[in-house]
Amino acid sequence: MDIDCLPIAKTGYFSKLISDYIDEKASILSFYNRFSSLENFSGQIEEKALDFPQAHREVLYDALQKQYEGIKVSEPTGSNIKRLKEPITFTVTTGHQLNLFTGPLYFLYKIVSTINLTKQLKREYPKYDFVPVYWMATEDHDFEEINYFNFKTKKLQWNRESSGAVGRLDTQGLQEVYTAFANEIGSNGNAETLKKWFSDAYLKHDNLTDATRYLVNELFSSYGLVILDGDDKGLKELLKPYAKKDIFEQVSFEKVTETISDLESLDAKYGIQVNPREINYFYLAAGVRERIVESNGKFHVTPEKGEGIVFSKEDLLKEVDAHPERFSPNVIARPLYQEVILPNLCYIGGGGEIAYWLELKSTFEAMGVPFPILLLRNSVLVITTKQDKKLKKMNLSSKDLFLDQNSFINKKIREISNIDIDFSPQKALLDQQFKTLYELAELTDKSFLGAVKAQEIKQKKGLDHLEKRLLKAQKRKLEDQVSRMTEIQNELFPNKNLQERILNFSELFLEYGEDLIPMLIQALQPLQLEFVVLKD
């Protein structure tokens, strides 16, 4: 196994805000608590230990015991669940939607990053225990984002009507997806394993939460991963005081709005990942997850279908107290919920997730909850042996592949061409000649400066035009090489996007089988903060 690493900023696939965060740019230090370096976990452990009550551990343990009923629990996972009751145990957490059959490849990378960080922390801080946690986004209602996965350029999609929290959806209609997948995948040993995983997860479980838990447990239980569902009344009991501050005092809305303004004033390129609402909770019921909106002192829940609900403030307070399970945090409030119920030190997420977490620190401070360390998950480009042979034959480097396609082809054409297509020397000579002409015009008649400038622009444009025509001619001459280079780049960057954002793990599993996850566990170093190019 060969591992290359590229700086995140050099890949061209990450925002300026994330690049500045990785570089620990001084201007954004105030938007997070501690940077994701190994030594900073010492202070995070001390802070969380002082803040996380033993009673919360008991509630968490009881919830996990119920959620794992009927699930084959491995010894490492079972031990980790028990450890969560101990005050020396802390978690590292990642979260993700319930994407069908895990969705894009980066789902695996998030969890592997989480597992590997707990291992690294145990080596550095041996008197403590560290548990990797996967938070299932069971209360999300964006069905169209999770109802498909890609397999070899085909989109395998679960077609059905959906409303409410996706985790509560029954698995009706997934037999058709299984049949389509089975027809595509073949029948070798690795294919049979994949078909069994899909069948056992989605055809033998009644809802999407149970199906996802089963599948992720099959993939990662040997590494002690603990899978948590926040759609739980016992856990929501712990959220009540924070939900009230959001709903009735609009603490989150006020603080996040201020933070967004501060970020925008720093750099217009940062952009805003998530805007807060006045109330950052949905009302959750059977088949319904709808916004709560305050108007004229009344709180309205208006579903697309059926009659709406109107609460007075007093009635809504009673509803929160009696039925906290009916209040579902949105993307702004969910991170706080996570940190309230887990003895968590670090959240591992993608670039978009880290960007919206950077909006939240002041809300955590106002709520009196420690803000976790934020860590950008590992990103990976996997290159198979066959693909690597093609790259070597064409003398293509990993760095070349990350160029946009036009720049990639032009760069390689210049390298392999038997004539010099770089007009830089001619442009430099032209610069020198016009420098002399400017000096002459200054000494004789300054009114000629405009004419000199116009001529300079004309001649430089002419050189650029000639260079482009020559390059185009060489592309035609080297059409075969251009075709092969384009083909391999398109293969590794499907739809001109990162492989990890498009491919499903099943394609790599067909290639590597049971070695896939151990290979990732061995290769990925979560605190390295570089893009990994992995060649077998």
Coordinates of C-alpha atoms in Angstrom, one line a residue:
M1 CA 0.0 0.0 0.0
D2 CA 1.4 3.4 -1.1
I3 CA 0.2 6.6 0.5
D4 CA 0.6 10.1 -0.9
C5 CA -0.7 13.2 0.8
L6 CA -1.6 16.6 -0.6
P7 CA -2.3 19.8 1.3
I8 CA -6.1 20.4 1.6
A9 CA -5.9 23.9 0.1
K10 CA -4.1 22.5 -3.0
T11 CA -6.8 20.1 -4.0
G12 CA -9.3 22.9 -5.1
Y13 CA -12.2 21.1 -3.4
F14 CA -12.3 22.9 0.0
S15 CA -13.6 26.3 0.9
K16 CA -11.4 29.2 2.0
L17 CA -12.9 29.0 5.5
I18 CA -11.9 25.4 5.9
S19 CA -8.4 26.1 4.5
D20 CA -8.0 29.0 7.0
Y21 CA -9.2 26.8 9.8
I22 CA -6.6 24.1 9.0
D23 CA -3.9 26.8 8.8
E24 CA -5.1 28.2 12.2
K25 CA -5.5 31.6 10.8
A26 CA -5.5 34.1 13.7
S27 CA -8.6 36.0 12.5
I28 CA -10.9 32.9 13.1
L29 CA -9.4 31.7 16.4
S30 CA -12.4 33.1 18.3
F31 CA -14.8 30.9 16.4
Y32 CA -13.7 27.6 18.0
N33 CA -12.5 26.4 21.4
R34 CA -9.4 24.4 20.8
F35 CA -7.7 23.4 17.6
S36 CA -7.5 19.7 16.6
S37 CA -4.0 18.9 17.8
L38 CA -3.2 16.0 20.0
E39 CA -1.9 18.1 22.9
N40 CA -5.1 20.2 23.0
F41 CA -7.1 17.2 24.0
S42 CA -5.7 17.4 27.5
G43 CA -7.5 20.7 28.2
Q44 CA -10.7 19.4 26.5
I45 CA -10.7 16.3 28.7
E46 CA -10.4 18.5 31.8
E47 CA -13.2 20.8 30.7
K48 CA -15.6 18.1 29.7
A49 CA -14.9 16.0 32.9
L50 CA -15.9 19.0 35.1
D51 CA -19.1 19.6 33.1
F52 CA -20.6 16.2 32.3
P53 CA -22.8 14.8 35.1
Q54 CA -22.8 11.2 36.1
A55 CA -26.5 11.2 35.8
H56 CA -26.2 11.9 32.1
R57 CA -24.0 8.9 31.7
E58 CA -26.7 6.7 33.3
V59 CA -29.3 8.0 30.9
L60 CA -27.0 7.5 28.0
Y61 CA -26.2 3.9 29.0
D62 CA -29.9 3.1 29.5
A63 CA -30.8 4.5 26.1
L64 CA -28.1 2.5 24.4
Q65 CA -29.1 -0.7 26.2
K66 CA -32.6 -0.3 24.7
Q67 CA -31.4 0.7 21.3
Y68 CA -29.2 -2.3 21.0
E69 CA -31.9 -4.8 22.0
G70 CA -32.0 -7.6 19.4
I71 CA -28.7 -6.5 17.9
K72 CA -25.6 -8.8 17.8
V73 CA -23.2 -6.7 20.0
S74 CA -19.5 -7.4 19.6
E75 CA -17.3 -7.6 22.6
P76 CA -15.5 -4.3 21.7
T77 CA -18.8 -2.4 21.3
G78 CA -20.4 -4.0 24.4
S79 CA -17.3 -3.0 26.4
N80 CA -17.4 0.5 25.1
I81 CA -21.1 0.9 26.0
K82 CA -20.3 -0.2 29.6
R83 CA -17.3 2.2 29.7
L84 CA -19.6 5.1 29.0
K85 CA -20.8 4.8 32.6
E86 CA -17.3 5.6 33.9
P87 CA -16.2 9.2 34.5
I88 CA -12.8 8.4 32.8
T89 CA -14.5 7.6 29.5
F90 CA -15.0 10.2 26.7
T91 CA -16.3 10.0 23.2
V92 CA -15.3 11.1 19.7
T93 CA -18.3 11.5 17.5
T94 CA -19.2 11.7 13.8
G95 CA -22.7 12.0 12.4
H96 CA -24.4 11.3 9.1
Q97 CA -27.7 10.9 7.4
L98 CA -29.3 7.5 6.9
N99 CA -28.1 7.3 3.3
L100 CA -29.2 4.1 1.5
F101 CA -26.5 1.5 1.7
T102 CA -24.2 4.2 3.3
G103 CA -24.5 6.5 0.3
P104 CA -21.2 8.1 -0.8
L105 CA -17.8 6.7 0.2
Y106 CA -16.9 9.4 2.6
F107 CA -19.4 7.9 5.1
L108 CA -16.8 5.2 5.7
Y109 CA -14.0 7.8 6.0
K110 CA -15.9 9.7 8.7
I111 CA -16.3 6.6 10.8
V112 CA -12.7 5.4 10.2
S113 CA -11.4 8.8 11.2
T114 CA -13.4 8.6 14.4
I115 CA -12.2 5.1 15.3
N116 CA -8.6 6.0 14.6
L117 CA -8.7 9.1 16.6
T118 CA -9.9 7.2 19.7
K119 CA -7.0 4.8 19.2
Q120 CA -4.5 7.7 19.0
L121 CA -6.0 9.4 22.1
K122 CA -5.7 6.1 24.1
R123 CA -2.0 5.9 23.2
E124 CA -1.5 9.6 24.3
Y125 CA -3.7 9.6 27.3
P126 CA -3.7 6.0 28.6
K127 CA -5.5 6.6 31.9
Y128 CA -8.6 7.5 30.0
D129 CA -10.9 5.6 27.7
F130 CA -12.2 6.8 24.4
V131 CA -15.2 5.5 22.5
P132 CA -16.0 6.1 18.8
V133 CA -19.7 7.1 18.3
Y134 CA -21.7 7.3 15.1
W135 CA -24.7 9.6 15.5
M136 CA -27.5 8.5 13.2
A137 CA -29.5 11.4 11.8
T138 CA -32.7 9.6 12.2
E139 CA -34.9 12.7 12.7
D140 CA -33.8 14.3 9.4
H141 CA -36.7 14.6 6.9
D142 CA -34.8 15.2 3.6
F143 CA -35.7 11.9 2.0
E144 CA -34.5 12.9 -1.5
E145 CA -31.0 13.3 -0.1
I146 CA -30.7 9.8 1.2
N147 CA -32.9 7.6 -0.9
Y148 CA -30.3 6.4 -3.4
F149 CA -26.7 5.3 -4.0
N150 CA -24.5 5.2 -7.1
F151 CA -23.1 2.0 -8.5
K152 CA -20.9 2.1 -11.6
T153 CA -22.5 5.3 -13.0
K154 CA -26.0 4.1 -12.3
K155 CA -28.3 5.6 -9.7
L156 CA -30.1 3.0 -7.6
Q157 CA -33.0 4.8 -6.1
W158 CA -35.7 4.0 -3.5
N159 CA -39.0 5.5 -4.9
R160 CA -41.8 6.0 -2.4
E161 CA -43.7 8.8 -0.7
S162 CA -42.1 10.1 2.4
S163 CA -43.0 12.5 5.2
G164 CA -41.7 13.1 8.7
A165 CA -38.4 11.7 10.2
V166 CA -36.7 9.3 7.7
G167 CA -35.6 7.0 10.5
R168 CA -39.2 6.1 11.2
L169 CA -39.9 5.2 7.5
D170 CA -40.8 1.5 6.9
T171 CA -38.6 -0.3 4.4
Q172 CA -41.4 -0.9 1.9
G173 CA -40.1 -0.8 -1.7
L174 CA -36.5 -1.7 -1.0
Q175 CA -36.9 -5.2 -2.5
E176 CA -37.0 -3.5 -5.9
V177 CA -33.7 -1.7 -5.1
Y178 CA -32.2 -4.9 -4.0
T179 CA -33.2 -6.7 -7.2
A180 CA -31.7 -3.9 -9.3
F181 CA -28.5 -4.0 -7.3
A182 CA -28.2 -7.7 -7.4
N183 CA -28.6 -7.7 -11.2
E184 CA -25.8 -5.1 -11.6
I185 CA -23.3 -6.5 -9.1
G186 CA -22.5 -10.0 -10.3
S187 CA -22.0 -13.1 -8.3
N188 CA -18.4 -13.4 -7.1
G189 CA -17.7 -13.8 -3.3
N190 CA -17.5 -10.1 -2.6
A191 CA -20.7 -9.5 -4.5
E192 CA -22.5 -12.1 -2.5
T193 CA -21.3 -10.5 0.7
L194 CA -22.7 -7.1 -0.4
K195 CA -26.0 -8.6 -1.4
K196 CA -26.3 -10.3 1.9
W197 CA -25.6 -7.1 3.8
F198 CA -28.2 -5.2 1.8
S199 CA -30.8 -8.0 2.1
D200 CA -30.2 -8.5 5.9
A201 CA -30.3 -4.8 6.6
Y202 CA -33.1 -3.5 4.4
L203 CA -35.3 -6.6 3.8
K204 CA -35.2 -8.0 7.3
H205 CA -35.8 -4.8 9.3
D206 CA -39.0 -2.8 9.6
N207 CA -37.6 0.8 9.5
L208 CA -34.7 2.7 8.2
T209 CA -33.2 3.3 11.6
D210 CA -33.0 -0.4 12.4
A211 CA -31.7 -1.2 8.9
T212 CA -28.9 1.4 9.1
R213 CA -27.9 0.4 12.6
Y214 CA -27.6 -3.2 11.5
L215 CA -25.5 -2.4 8.4
V216 CA -23.1 0.0 10.2
N217 CA -22.8 -2.5 13.1
E218 CA -21.9 -5.2 10.6
L219 CA -19.2 -3.0 9.1
F220 CA -17.6 -1.6 12.2
S221 CA -18.6 -3.4 15.4
S222 CA -15.2 -5.2 15.5
Y223 CA -13.7 -1.8 16.1
G224 CA -16.0 -1.0 19.1
L225 CA -18.1 1.6 17.2
V226 CA -21.2 2.7 19.2
I227 CA -24.2 3.7 17.2
L228 CA -26.5 6.3 18.7
D229 CA -30.1 7.3 17.8
G230 CA -31.1 10.7 19.2
D231 CA -34.8 10.1 18.6
D232 CA -35.1 8.8 22.1
K233 CA -37.4 10.1 24.9
G234 CA -34.9 9.5 27.7
L235 CA -32.1 11.4 25.9
K236 CA -34.5 14.2 25.0
E237 CA -35.3 14.6 28.7
L238 CA -31.8 16.0 29.1
L239 CA -32.4 18.5 26.3
K240 CA -35.5 20.2 27.8
P241 CA -33.8 23.2 29.4
Y242 CA -31.8 24.0 26.3
A243 CA -34.8 23.6 24.0
K244 CA -36.7 26.1 26.1
K245 CA -33.9 28.6 25.8
D246 CA -34.0 28.3 22.0
I247 CA -37.8 28.3 21.6
F248 CA -38.8 30.9 24.1
E249 CA -35.7 33.1 24.5
Q250 CA -34.3 32.7 20.9
V251 CA -30.8 32.3 22.3
S252 CA -29.5 30.3 19.3
F253 CA -31.0 32.7 16.7
E254 CA -29.4 35.8 18.4
K255 CA -26.0 34.3 18.9
V256 CA -25.6 32.6 15.5
T257 CA -26.8 35.7 13.7
E258 CA -24.1 37.7 15.4
T259 CA -21.5 35.1 14.6
I260 CA -22.5 35.0 10.9
S261 CA -22.2 38.8 10.8
D262 CA -18.7 38.6 12.3
L263 CA -17.6 35.9 9.8
E264 CA -18.9 37.8 6.8
S265 CA -17.1 41.0 8.0
L266 CA -13.9 39.0 8.1
D267 CA -14.0 37.7 4.6
A268 CA -16.8 37.7 2.0
K269 CA -15.5 34.4 0.5
Y270 CA -16.3 32.6 3.7
G271 CA -20.0 32.4 2.8
I272 CA -22.7 31.1 5.2
Q273 CA -23.3 27.4 5.6
V274 CA -26.5 27.5 7.6
N275 CA -28.8 30.4 8.7
P276 CA -30.5 30.1 12.0
R277 CA -34.3 30.4 12.5
E278 CA -36.0 32.2 15.4
I279 CA -36.9 28.7 16.6
N280 CA -34.5 25.9 15.8
Y281 CA -36.8 22.9 16.6
F282 CA -39.3 21.0 14.7
Y283 CA -42.4 19.4 16.1
L284 CA -42.1 15.6 15.6
A285 CA -45.0 13.2 15.4
A286 CA -46.2 10.2 13.4
G287 CA -45.4 11.1 9.8
V288 CA -44.8 14.8 10.7
R289 CA -41.7 16.9 11.3
E290 CA -42.7 20.5 10.9
R291 CA -41.3 23.9 11.9
I292 CA -42.5 25.6 15.0
V293 CA -43.2 29.3 14.2
E294 CA -44.1 32.0 16.7
S295 CA -46.6 34.6 15.7
N296 CA -48.4 37.1 17.9
G297 CA -47.6 35.2 21.0
K298 CA -48.9 31.9 19.6
F299 CA -46.8 28.9 18.4
H300 CA -47.9 27.3 15.2
V301 CA -47.1 23.9 13.7
T302 CA -48.5 23.7 10.2
P303 CA -48.0 20.4 8.3
E304 CA -48.4 20.2 4.5
K305 CA -51.3 17.8 5.0
G306 CA -53.8 17.7 7.8
E307 CA -54.8 20.3 10.3
G308 CA -52.2 22.5 12.1
I309 CA -51.6 22.8 15.8
V310 CA -51.5 26.1 17.7
F311 CA -50.0 26.3 21.2
S312 CA -50.0 29.1 23.7
K313 CA -46.7 29.7 25.4
E314 CA -48.0 27.9 28.5
D315 CA -49.2 25.0 26.6
L316 CA -46.0 24.6 24.6
L317 CA -44.0 24.7 27.9
K318 CA -46.2 21.9 29.2
E319 CA -45.7 20.0 25.9
V320 CA -41.9 20.3 26.2
D321 CA -42.0 19.0 29.7
A322 CA -44.4 16.2 29.1
H323 CA -43.2 15.1 25.6
P324 CA -39.6 16.2 24.9
E325 CA -39.4 13.4 22.3
R326 CA -41.8 15.5 20.1
F327 CA -39.2 18.3 19.8
S328 CA -36.6 17.6 17.1
P329 CA -33.5 19.9 16.8
N330 CA -32.6 21.3 13.4
V331 CA -29.1 21.6 12.1
I332 CA -28.4 24.5 14.4
A333 CA -29.6 22.9 17.6
R334 CA -28.6 19.3 16.9
P335 CA -24.8 19.8 17.7
L336 CA -25.8 21.2 21.2
Y337 CA -28.0 18.1 21.8
Q338 CA -25.1 15.9 21.0
E339 CA -22.8 17.6 23.4
V340 CA -25.4 17.6 26.2
I341 CA -26.0 13.8 26.1
L342 CA -22.4 12.6 25.3
P343 CA -19.2 13.0 27.2
N344 CA -17.8 14.2 23.9
L345 CA -14.4 15.7 23.1
C346 CA -14.4 16.1 19.4
Y347 CA -16.7 16.2 16.4
I348 CA -15.4 14.8 13.1
G349 CA -17.1 16.1 10.0
G350 CA -16.8 17.2 6.4
G351 CA -16.0 20.7 5.3
G352 CA -19.6 21.9 5.2
E353 CA -20.2 20.5 8.7
I354 CA -17.1 22.1 10.2
A355 CA -18.2 25.4 8.5
Y356 CA -21.6 25.4 10.3
W357 CA -20.1 24.3 13.6
L358 CA -17.9 27.4 13.4
E359 CA -21.1 29.4 13.6
L360 CA -22.1 27.9 16.9
K361 CA -19.5 28.6 19.6
S362 CA -21.2 31.6 21.1
T363 CA -24.5 29.6 21.4
F364 CA -22.7 26.9 23.3
E365 CA -21.2 29.6 25.6
A366 CA -24.7 31.1 26.2
M367 CA -26.1 27.7 26.9
G368 CA -23.3 26.8 29.3
V369 CA -22.1 23.7 27.3
P370 CA -18.4 23.1 26.4
F371 CA -17.7 23.5 22.7
P372 CA -15.9 20.4 21.3
I373 CA -12.8 20.2 19.3
L374 CA -13.6 20.2 15.5
L375 CA -11.7 17.9 13.2
L376 CA -12.0 17.7 9.4
R377 CA -12.5 14.1 8.4
N378 CA -10.0 12.3 6.3
S379 CA -10.6 12.7 2.6
V380 CA -9.3 9.9 0.3
L381 CA -8.7 9.1 -3.4
V382 CA -8.4 5.3 -3.8
I383 CA -6.4 4.3 -6.9
T384 CA -6.5 0.6 -7.8
T385 CA -3.5 -1.3 -9.1
K386 CA -4.9 -1.3 -12.6
Q387 CA -5.5 2.5 -12.5
D388 CA -2.0 3.1 -11.0
K389 CA -0.4 1.2 -13.9
K390 CA -2.2 3.5 -16.4
L391 CA -1.1 6.6 -14.5
K392 CA 2.5 5.4 -14.4
K393 CA 2.5 4.6 -18.1
M394 CA 1.3 8.2 -18.9
N395 CA 3.7 9.7 -16.3
L396 CA 0.8 11.3 -14.4
S397 CA 1.2 12.3 -10.8
S398 CA -1.4 12.4 -8.0
K399 CA -1.0 16.2 -8.0
D400 CA -1.8 16.5 -11.7
L401 CA -5.1 14.7 -11.3
F402 CA -6.5 17.4 -9.0
L403 CA -6.2 20.1 -11.7
D404 CA -9.3 21.1 -13.6
Q405 CA -9.5 19.1 -16.8
N406 CA -8.5 21.8 -19.2
S407 CA -5.5 22.8 -17.1
F408 CA -4.6 19.1 -16.6
I409 CA -4.6 18.4 -20.3
N410 CA -2.7 21.6 -21.2
K411 CA 0.0 20.9 -18.7
K412 CA 0.5 17.4 -19.9
I413 CA 0.5 18.4 -23.6
R414 CA 3.2 20.9 -22.9
E415 CA 5.2 18.2 -21.1
I416 CA 4.9 15.5 -23.8
S417 CA 5.0 17.7 -26.9
N418 CA 8.2 17.6 -29.0
I419 CA 8.0 21.4 -29.5
D420 CA 8.0 24.2 -27.0
I421 CA 4.5 25.5 -26.6
D422 CA 5.4 27.9 -23.7
F423 CA 5.7 31.5 -25.0
S424 CA 6.9 32.8 -21.6
P425 CA 10.3 33.8 -23.0
Q426 CA 8.7 35.7 -25.9
K427 CA 6.3 37.4 -23.4
A428 CA 9.3 38.4 -21.2
L429 CA 11.1 39.8 -24.2
L430 CA 8.0 41.7 -25.2
D431 CA 7.8 43.2 -21.7
Q432 CA 11.4 44.4 -21.9
Q433 CA 10.8 46.0 -25.4
F434 CA 7.7 47.9 -24.2
K435 CA 9.5 49.0 -21.1
T436 CA 12.0 50.7 -23.4
L437 CA 9.2 52.2 -25.4
Y438 CA 7.5 53.6 -22.3
E439 CA 10.8 55.2 -21.2
L440 CA 11.2 56.7 -24.7
A441 CA 7.6 58.1 -24.7
E442 CA 8.2 59.7 -21.2
L443 CA 11.3 61.5 -22.5
T444 CA 9.8 62.7 -25.8
D445 CA 6.0 63.0 -25.8
K446 CA 3.8 61.6 -23.0
S447 CA 0.8 61.7 -25.2
F448 CA 2.1 58.6 -26.9
L449 CA 1.9 56.5 -23.6
G450 CA -1.7 55.5 -24.5
A451 CA -0.7 54.4 -27.9
V452 CA 2.2 52.3 -26.5
K453 CA -0.1 50.7 -24.0
A454 CA -2.7 49.8 -26.7
Q455 CA 0.0 48.3 -28.8
E456 CA 1.4 46.3 -25.9
I457 CA -2.1 44.8 -25.2
K458 CA -2.6 44.0 -28.9
Q459 CA 0.8 42.2 -29.2
K460 CA 0.4 40.2 -25.9
K461 CA -3.1 39.1 -27.0
G462 CA -1.6 38.1 -30.3
L463 CA 1.0 35.9 -28.5
D464 CA -1.7 34.4 -26.3
H465 CA -3.8 33.6 -29.4
L466 CA -0.9 32.0 -31.2
E467 CA 0.0 29.9 -28.1
K468 CA -3.6 28.7 -27.8
R469 CA -3.7 27.8 -31.4
L470 CA -0.5 25.9 -31.2
L471 CA -1.6 24.1 -28.1
K472 CA -4.9 23.2 -29.8
A473 CA -3.0 21.8 -32.8
Q474 CA -0.9 19.7 -30.6
K475 CA -3.9 18.3 -28.8
R476 CA -5.3 17.2 -32.2
K477 CA -1.9 15.6 -33.0
L478 CA -1.7 13.9 -29.6
E479 CA -5.4 13.0 -29.6
D480 CA -4.8 9.4 -28.3
Q481 CA -2.8 10.6 -25.3
V482 CA -5.4 13.3 -24.5
S483 CA -8.2 10.7 -24.7
R484 CA -6.5 8.3 -22.3
M485 CA -5.6 11.1 -19.8
T486 CA -9.2 12.4 -19.9
E487 CA -10.5 8.9 -19.4
I488 CA -8.5 8.1 -16.3
Q489 CA -9.2 11.5 -14.7
N490 CA -12.9 11.1 -15.4
E491 CA -12.7 7.6 -13.9
L492 CA -11.0 8.8 -10.7
F493 CA -13.1 12.1 -10.5
P494 CA -16.6 11.0 -11.6
N495 CA -18.7 13.9 -12.8
K496 CA -15.6 16.1 -12.2
N497 CA -16.1 15.7 -8.5
L498 CA -14.2 13.9 -5.7
Q499 CA -14.4 10.1 -5.9
E500 CA -15.6 10.0 -2.2
R501 CA -18.6 12.2 -3.0
I502 CA -19.9 10.0 -5.8
L503 CA -18.9 6.4 -5.4
N504 CA -20.5 3.9 -3.0
F505 CA -18.3 1.7 -0.9
S506 CA -19.7 -1.4 -2.8
E507 CA -17.5 -0.6 -5.8
L508 CA -14.3 -0.7 -3.7
F509 CA -15.5 -3.7 -1.8
L510 CA -15.8 -5.6 -5.0
E511 CA -12.1 -4.8 -5.6
Y512 CA -10.8 -5.3 -2.0
G513 CA -13.4 -7.3 -0.2
E514 CA -12.9 -7.8 3.5
D515 CA -9.5 -6.0 3.3
L516 CA -11.2 -2.7 2.5
I517 CA -11.9 -1.4 6.0
P518 CA -8.7 -2.7 7.6
M519 CA -6.8 -1.0 4.7
L520 CA -8.5 2.3 5.6
I521 CA -7.9 1.8 9.3
Q522 CA -4.2 1.3 8.6
A523 CA -3.9 4.2 6.2
L524 CA -5.9 7.1 7.7
Q525 CA -4.3 9.4 10.2
P526 CA -7.1 11.8 11.4
L527 CA -4.9 14.5 12.8
Q528 CA -2.7 14.7 9.7
L529 CA -5.1 17.1 8.0
E530 CA -4.0 16.3 4.4
F531 CA -5.8 14.8 1.5
V532 CA -4.8 11.1 1.2
V533 CA -4.1 9.4 -2.1
L534 CA -4.2 5.6 -1.5
K535 CA -2.7 3.1 -3.9
D536 CA -2.8 -0.6 -3.2

